[in-house]
Coordinates of C-alpha atoms in Angstrom, one line a residue:
M1086 CA 0.1 0.3 0.2
T1087 CA 1.2 3.0 -1.0
S1088 CA -1.3 6.3 0.4
A1089 CA -0.9 8.3 3.0
L1090 CA -3.3 6.5 5.7
P1091 CA -3.8 2.3 5.5
F1092 CA -7.5 2.8 4.6
D1093 CA -7.1 4.6 1.5
D1094 CA -6.7 1.9 -0.5
F1095 CA -9.8 0.7 0.5
R1096 CA -12.2 3.7 0.6
N1097 CA -10.5 3.8 -3.5
L1098 CA -11.4 0.6 -4.5
L1099 CA -14.6 0.8 -2.7
A1100 CA -15.4 3.7 -5.0
D1101 CA -14.5 1.9 -8.3
L1102 CA -16.5 -1.5 -8.0
P1103 CA -16.5 -3.5 -10.9
A1104 CA -20.2 -4.5 -12.7
A1105 CA -21.8 -7.7 -13.1
D1106 CA -21.4 -9.2 -16.6
T1107 CA -25.5 -8.7 -17.5
V1108 CA -25.1 -9.9 -21.0
A1109 CA -24.0 -13.8 -19.4
E1110 CA -26.8 -13.3 -16.9
A1111 CA -28.9 -12.5 -19.5
R1112 CA -28.0 -15.5 -21.7
V1113 CA -28.9 -18.0 -18.7
R1114 CA -32.4 -16.6 -18.2
T1115 CA -33.0 -17.0 -21.9
L1116 CA -31.7 -20.8 -21.5
F1117 CA -33.8 -21.2 -18.4
A1118 CA -36.4 -19.5 -20.9
K1119 CA -36.2 -21.8 -23.5
A1120 CA -36.6 -25.0 -21.8
D1121 CA -38.7 -27.6 -22.3
K1122 CA -40.3 -26.6 -18.8
S1123 CA -43.2 -24.6 -17.4
G1124 CA -42.0 -20.5 -17.0
N1125 CA -39.8 -20.0 -13.6
S1126 CA -40.9 -23.5 -12.3
L1127 CA -37.4 -24.1 -10.6
G1128 CA -38.1 -20.9 -8.6
R1129 CA -34.5 -19.1 -7.0
V1130 CA -32.6 -22.1 -8.7
E1131 CA -32.7 -19.9 -12.2
D1132 CA -31.8 -16.9 -10.2
I1133 CA -28.5 -18.9 -8.3
A1134 CA -27.6 -19.6 -12.0
A1135 CA -28.0 -16.2 -13.0
W1136 CA -26.5 -14.4 -10.3
L1137 CA -23.1 -17.4 -10.7
A1138 CA -23.1 -16.2 -14.7
A1139 CA -23.4 -12.1 -13.8
W1140 CA -20.3 -13.0 -11.3
S1141 CA -18.1 -15.3 -12.6
G1142 CA -19.4 -14.1 -16.8
R1143 CA -19.7 -17.3 -17.6
A1144 CA -23.1 -18.6 -19.4
P1145 CA -24.2 -21.5 -18.5
P1146 CA -22.3 -21.1 -15.5
A1147 CA -19.8 -23.9 -13.6
V1148 CA -18.4 -24.5 -10.8
T1149 CA -15.2 -26.2 -10.5
R1150 CA -12.9 -25.0 -7.7
P1151 CA -15.3 -23.9 -4.7
L1152 CA -13.6 -22.7 -1.7
M1153 CA -15.0 -22.4 2.1
A1154 CA -12.7 -19.6 4.4
V1155 CA -12.9 -19.7 7.7
F1156 CA -11.6 -17.0 9.5
A1157 CA -10.9 -17.4 13.4
G1158 CA -10.5 -14.2 15.7
N1159 CA -10.7 -13.8 19.8
H1160 CA -12.0 -10.3 21.7
G1161 CA -10.7 -9.3 24.5
A1162 CA -14.3 -7.9 26.0
T1163 CA -14.7 -11.4 26.2
R1164 CA -13.3 -10.5 30.1
H1165 CA -16.4 -9.0 30.9
G1166 CA -18.4 -12.1 30.7
I1167 CA -20.5 -12.5 27.8
S1168 CA -20.0 -15.9 26.5
P1169 CA -20.4 -19.2 28.4
R1170 CA -17.9 -20.8 25.9
P1171 CA -14.2 -20.3 27.5
V1172 CA -11.8 -17.9 24.7
A1173 CA -9.6 -21.3 24.6
A1174 CA -12.5 -23.0 22.2
T1175 CA -11.4 -20.4 19.4
A1176 CA -8.0 -22.1 19.0
N1177 CA -9.6 -25.6 19.8
T1178 CA -11.9 -25.7 17.1
V1179 CA -8.8 -24.5 14.8
E1180 CA -7.2 -27.4 16.1
L1181 CA -10.2 -29.7 15.3
C1182 CA -10.2 -28.8 11.9
A1183 CA -6.8 -29.1 11.1
A1184 CA -7.6 -32.5 12.4
G1185 CA -10.4 -33.3 10.2
G1186 CA -13.0 -33.9 13.1
A1187 CA -15.4 -30.6 12.5
A1188 CA -18.8 -30.2 11.0
I1189 CA -16.8 -27.9 8.3
N1190 CA -14.9 -31.0 7.3
Q1191 CA -17.5 -33.1 6.4
I1192 CA -19.8 -30.7 4.9
C1193 CA -16.7 -29.7 2.7
I1194 CA -16.0 -33.8 2.0
A1195 CA -19.5 -34.0 1.1
N1196 CA -19.9 -30.6 -1.0
D1197 CA -16.2 -31.1 -2.7
L1198 CA -14.9 -27.9 -1.3
G1199 CA -11.6 -26.8 -0.3
L1200 CA -10.9 -25.9 3.3
K1201 CA -8.8 -22.6 4.7
V1202 CA -8.9 -22.1 8.3
F1203 CA -7.0 -19.0 9.4
D1204 CA -5.5 -18.5 12.7
L1205 CA -5.9 -14.6 13.3
A1206 CA -3.5 -14.2 16.5
L1207 CA -5.9 -15.7 18.6
H1208 CA -3.3 -15.5 21.1
I1209 CA -3.0 -12.3 21.4
P1210 CA -6.6 -11.0 21.4
T1211 CA -8.4 -7.7 20.6
A1212 CA -8.3 -5.0 22.6
D1213 CA -11.4 -4.6 25.3
I1214 CA -13.7 -2.6 23.0
T1215 CA -15.4 -0.6 25.9
E1216 CA -12.3 1.1 26.7
D1217 CA -10.3 0.8 23.5
A1218 CA -10.2 0.4 19.8
A1219 CA -10.5 -2.7 18.9
L1220 CA -7.5 -2.4 16.6
D1221 CA -5.7 0.7 14.9
E1222 CA -5.9 2.2 11.8
R1223 CA -2.9 0.0 10.4
G1224 CA -3.9 -3.6 12.0
C1225 CA -7.4 -3.4 11.0
A1226 CA -6.0 -2.3 7.0
A1227 CA -3.1 -5.5 7.2
T1228 CA -5.9 -7.7 8.8
M1229 CA -8.3 -6.5 5.4
A1230 CA -5.1 -6.8 3.1
F1231 CA -4.6 -10.7 4.9
G1232 CA -8.3 -11.5 4.1
M1233 CA -7.7 -10.0 0.4
E1234 CA -5.7 -13.1 0.3
A1235 CA -8.3 -15.8 0.9
I1236 CA -8.8 -16.2 -3.0
A1237 CA -4.7 -16.3 -4.0
G1238 CA -4.9 -19.5 -5.7
G1239 CA -7.7 -19.1 -7.3
T1240 CA -11.4 -19.7 -6.6
D1241 CA -14.8 -19.9 -8.6
L1242 CA -16.7 -19.4 -5.8
L1243 CA -15.8 -18.3 -2.4
C1244 CA -17.3 -19.3 1.3
L1245 CA -17.5 -17.1 4.4
G1246 CA -17.2 -18.2 7.9
D1247 CA -16.1 -17.5 11.3
L1248 CA -14.6 -18.8 14.4
G1249 CA -14.6 -16.5 17.5
V1250 CA -15.9 -16.8 21.1
G1251 CA -17.6 -13.7 22.3
N1252 CA -18.2 -12.3 18.4
S1253 CA -22.0 -12.4 18.5
T1254 CA -21.5 -9.9 21.2
V1255 CA -18.8 -7.5 18.8
A1256 CA -21.2 -7.9 15.6
A1257 CA -23.7 -6.3 17.7
A1258 CA -21.7 -3.9 17.9
L1259 CA -21.5 -3.3 14.6
F1260 CA -24.8 -3.6 13.5
A1261 CA -25.8 -1.1 16.7
A1262 CA -23.3 1.7 15.2
L1263 CA -24.0 0.9 11.6
F1264 CA -27.6 1.0 11.4
G1265 CA -28.2 2.6 15.0
G1266 CA -30.4 1.4 18.4
R1267 CA -28.6 0.1 21.6
G1268 CA -27.0 -3.6 23.1
V1269 CA -30.5 -4.5 23.9
D1270 CA -31.5 -4.0 20.0
W1271 CA -29.2 -6.2 19.0
V1272 CA -27.8 -9.0 21.3
G1273 CA -29.1 -12.5 21.4
P1274 CA -28.0 -16.0 23.4
G1275 CA -25.3 -16.3 20.8
S1276 CA -23.6 -19.9 21.6
G1277 CA -26.0 -19.9 24.9
A1278 CA -25.9 -17.1 26.8
D1279 CA -28.6 -16.3 29.5
A1280 CA -30.8 -13.7 30.2
A1281 CA -28.2 -12.3 33.0
M1282 CA -25.0 -12.8 30.4
Q1283 CA -27.3 -11.1 27.4
A1284 CA -27.5 -8.3 29.5
R1285 CA -23.8 -8.0 30.1
K1286 CA -23.7 -8.8 26.5
A1287 CA -26.2 -5.8 25.8
E1288 CA -24.1 -3.3 28.6
V1289 CA -20.6 -4.3 26.8
V1290 CA -21.9 -2.8 23.6
D1291 CA -23.5 0.1 24.9
A1292 CA -20.2 0.9 26.7
A1293 CA -18.7 0.5 23.9
L1294 CA -21.0 2.8 21.7
A1295 CA -20.4 5.5 24.3
F1296 CA -16.6 5.1 24.4
H1297 CA -16.4 5.6 21.1
G1298 CA -18.7 8.1 20.3
G1299 CA -18.5 10.1 16.9
H1300 CA -16.4 8.1 15.5
L1301 CA -18.5 5.4 13.9
A1302 CA -20.1 7.5 11.2
D1303 CA -17.1 6.5 9.5
P1304 CA -18.0 2.2 8.5
L1305 CA -14.3 1.4 8.2
E1306 CA -13.5 2.9 11.6
A1307 CA -16.7 1.6 13.2
L1308 CA -14.9 -1.7 11.9
R1309 CA -11.7 -1.4 13.4
R1310 CA -13.0 0.2 16.4
V1311 CA -15.6 -1.8 17.8
G1312 CA -15.0 -4.9 14.9
G1313 CA -12.3 -7.3 14.9
R1314 CA -9.7 -9.3 13.0
E1315 CA -11.9 -12.4 11.7
F1316 CA -14.6 -9.2 11.1
A1317 CA -12.0 -7.2 9.0
A1318 CA -10.5 -10.4 7.2
I1319 CA -14.2 -11.4 5.8
A1320 CA -14.5 -7.8 4.8
G1321 CA -11.2 -8.1 2.6
A1322 CA -12.5 -11.3 1.4
I1323 CA -15.3 -10.1 0.1
L1324 CA -13.8 -7.1 -1.4
A1325 CA -11.3 -9.1 -3.0
A1326 CA -13.3 -11.5 -4.3
R1327 CA -15.8 -8.2 -5.7
M1328 CA -12.4 -7.1 -7.6
Q1329 CA -11.5 -10.4 -9.0
K1330 CA -15.0 -10.9 -10.2
I1331 CA -15.5 -14.6 -7.9
P1332 CA -19.3 -14.7 -5.9
V1333 CA -19.3 -15.2 -2.6
L1334 CA -21.4 -17.5 0.1
L1335 CA -21.7 -15.4 3.2
D1336 CA -22.9 -17.4 6.2
G1337 CA -23.2 -16.1 10.2
L1338 CA -23.6 -13.6 12.1
A1339 CA -20.0 -12.1 11.9
A1340 CA -19.9 -12.4 8.2
T1341 CA -23.1 -10.7 8.1
A1342 CA -21.4 -7.7 10.3
A1343 CA -18.7 -7.2 8.3
A1344 CA -20.8 -7.3 5.4
A1345 CA -22.8 -4.7 6.8
V1346 CA -19.3 -2.3 6.7
L1347 CA -18.8 -2.4 3.4
H1348 CA -22.4 -2.0 2.6
A1349 CA -22.5 1.5 4.5
A1350 CA -19.6 2.8 2.7
N1351 CA -21.1 1.4 -0.8
P1352 CA -24.8 -0.3 -1.0
A1353 CA -23.7 -1.9 -4.3
V1354 CA -20.5 -3.7 -3.0
L1355 CA -22.6 -6.8 -1.9
D1356 CA -23.8 -7.2 -5.1
H1357 CA -21.8 -10.0 -5.6
C1358 CA -22.7 -11.9 -2.6
L1359 CA -25.4 -14.7 -1.7
L1360 CA -26.3 -15.0 2.3
A1361 CA -26.0 -18.6 2.6
S1362 CA -28.6 -18.9 5.7
L1363 CA -30.1 -17.5 9.0
S1364 CA -29.0 -18.0 12.3
P1365 CA -31.9 -18.5 14.9
E1366 CA -30.1 -15.0 16.0
P1367 CA -32.7 -12.4 16.1
A1368 CA -30.1 -9.8 14.7
H1369 CA -29.5 -12.0 12.0
A1370 CA -32.8 -11.7 10.1
R1371 CA -32.9 -8.0 11.0
A1372 CA -29.3 -7.0 10.0
A1373 CA -30.0 -9.7 6.6
E1374 CA -33.1 -7.7 5.2
R1375 CA -31.3 -4.3 5.9
L1376 CA -28.9 -5.4 3.8
G1377 CA -31.7 -6.9 1.2
L1378 CA -29.8 -10.3 1.6
R1379 CA -32.5 -13.1 1.3
P1380 CA -31.2 -16.3 3.0
L1381 CA -30.8 -19.6 0.3
L1382 CA -31.3 -21.8 3.1
D1383 CA -33.4 -21.6 7.0
L1384 CA -31.9 -24.8 8.6
G1385 CA -31.2 -22.8 12.5
I1386 CA -27.7 -23.3 12.3
S1387 CA -25.9 -21.5 15.1
H1388 CA -23.0 -23.5 14.6
G1389 CA -19.7 -21.5 13.5
E1390 CA -17.4 -22.8 11.1
G1391 CA -19.3 -21.7 7.7
A1392 CA -21.2 -24.5 8.0
G1393 CA -24.3 -22.6 6.2
A1394 CA -21.9 -22.1 3.4
A1395 CA -20.5 -24.7 2.6
L1396 CA -23.8 -26.4 2.5
A1397 CA -25.4 -24.2 0.7
A1398 CA -22.5 -24.1 -1.7
G1399 CA -24.0 -27.5 -2.6
L1400 CA -26.9 -26.0 -4.1
V1401 CA -25.2 -23.1 -5.7
K1402 CA -23.2 -26.0 -7.9
A1403 CA -26.6 -28.1 -8.5
A1404 CA -28.0 -24.7 -9.7
A1405 CA -25.2 -24.3 -12.0
L1406 CA -25.1 -27.9 -13.5
T1407 CA -28.5 -27.7 -14.1
S1408 CA -28.1 -23.9 -15.8
S1409 CA -25.4 -26.1 -18.3
G1410 CA -27.2 -29.4 -18.8
M1411 CA -30.5 -27.4 -19.9
A1412 CA -28.5 -25.3 -22.3
A1413 CA -26.9 -28.6 -23.3
A1414 CA -30.7 -29.9 -24.1
V1415 CA -31.8 -27.4 -25.9
R1416 CA -28.6 -26.3 -28.2
G1417 CA -28.7 -30.3 -28.5

């Protein structure tokens, strides 16, 4: 990066986003229209295939190198007792993924997805957002840049998920900063918080909002002040995929909060993204509606690890094959 301020390069990217390939999208919709079936009888499958064509530039589309990228981070705010899980659980899950024993490993095998799990300095939690910025600008920008490297090596469908004890509270803080409201409006049970713990979560969000005050009007400032490393990395990955015109599946509360940061900077930035699934967290549905994201699946998954995105990738792959197979029949 050569600009004077670390965020400047990201602001420049957000101001000049590549557009969809509308010709490829129209071609896929025409193929479906010509097929021997009732109009729009495949419902959202047709929409998924058209979206995939629009952002891959291929009509009919194909998914041959899908990737599941999971970003793991820890948070200083956990010292306030905002999660029933110990902070060590984040690293333990990363190790389980590395050993092949996590749920995400099995779903990736079932849907033939590549898997990358990124340990974002788990031994150094971000600062407590009630009394300091989670990250300084340079550190946040560097983490975003690191997230952009998720697409290195090539992929034609990027699935994004997260791991992080306490990150449902951090997501709530970001939603409150971006959309307004107080902690009680955005916190939920997370990984099993009871009423007393949810009250503490709301207090943490309110304290963070009060401490950072007027600095939260800038979305990237909000990200660094009340966000965290996995949020910054996911935001970077979303942006990198857009610049390379790679379709993205978002999963989980944290990924949606990261997407909300970018959306606040430029509402067109999520056009290449679909929301894989909704978690049972009440804030997730509200945030998705604010962002105009309609989930592909509603399985009640709150597991994390990107499980919903990996499952939805199977649906996207099926939509691509449906499009290509019907196209071959039409040409025949």
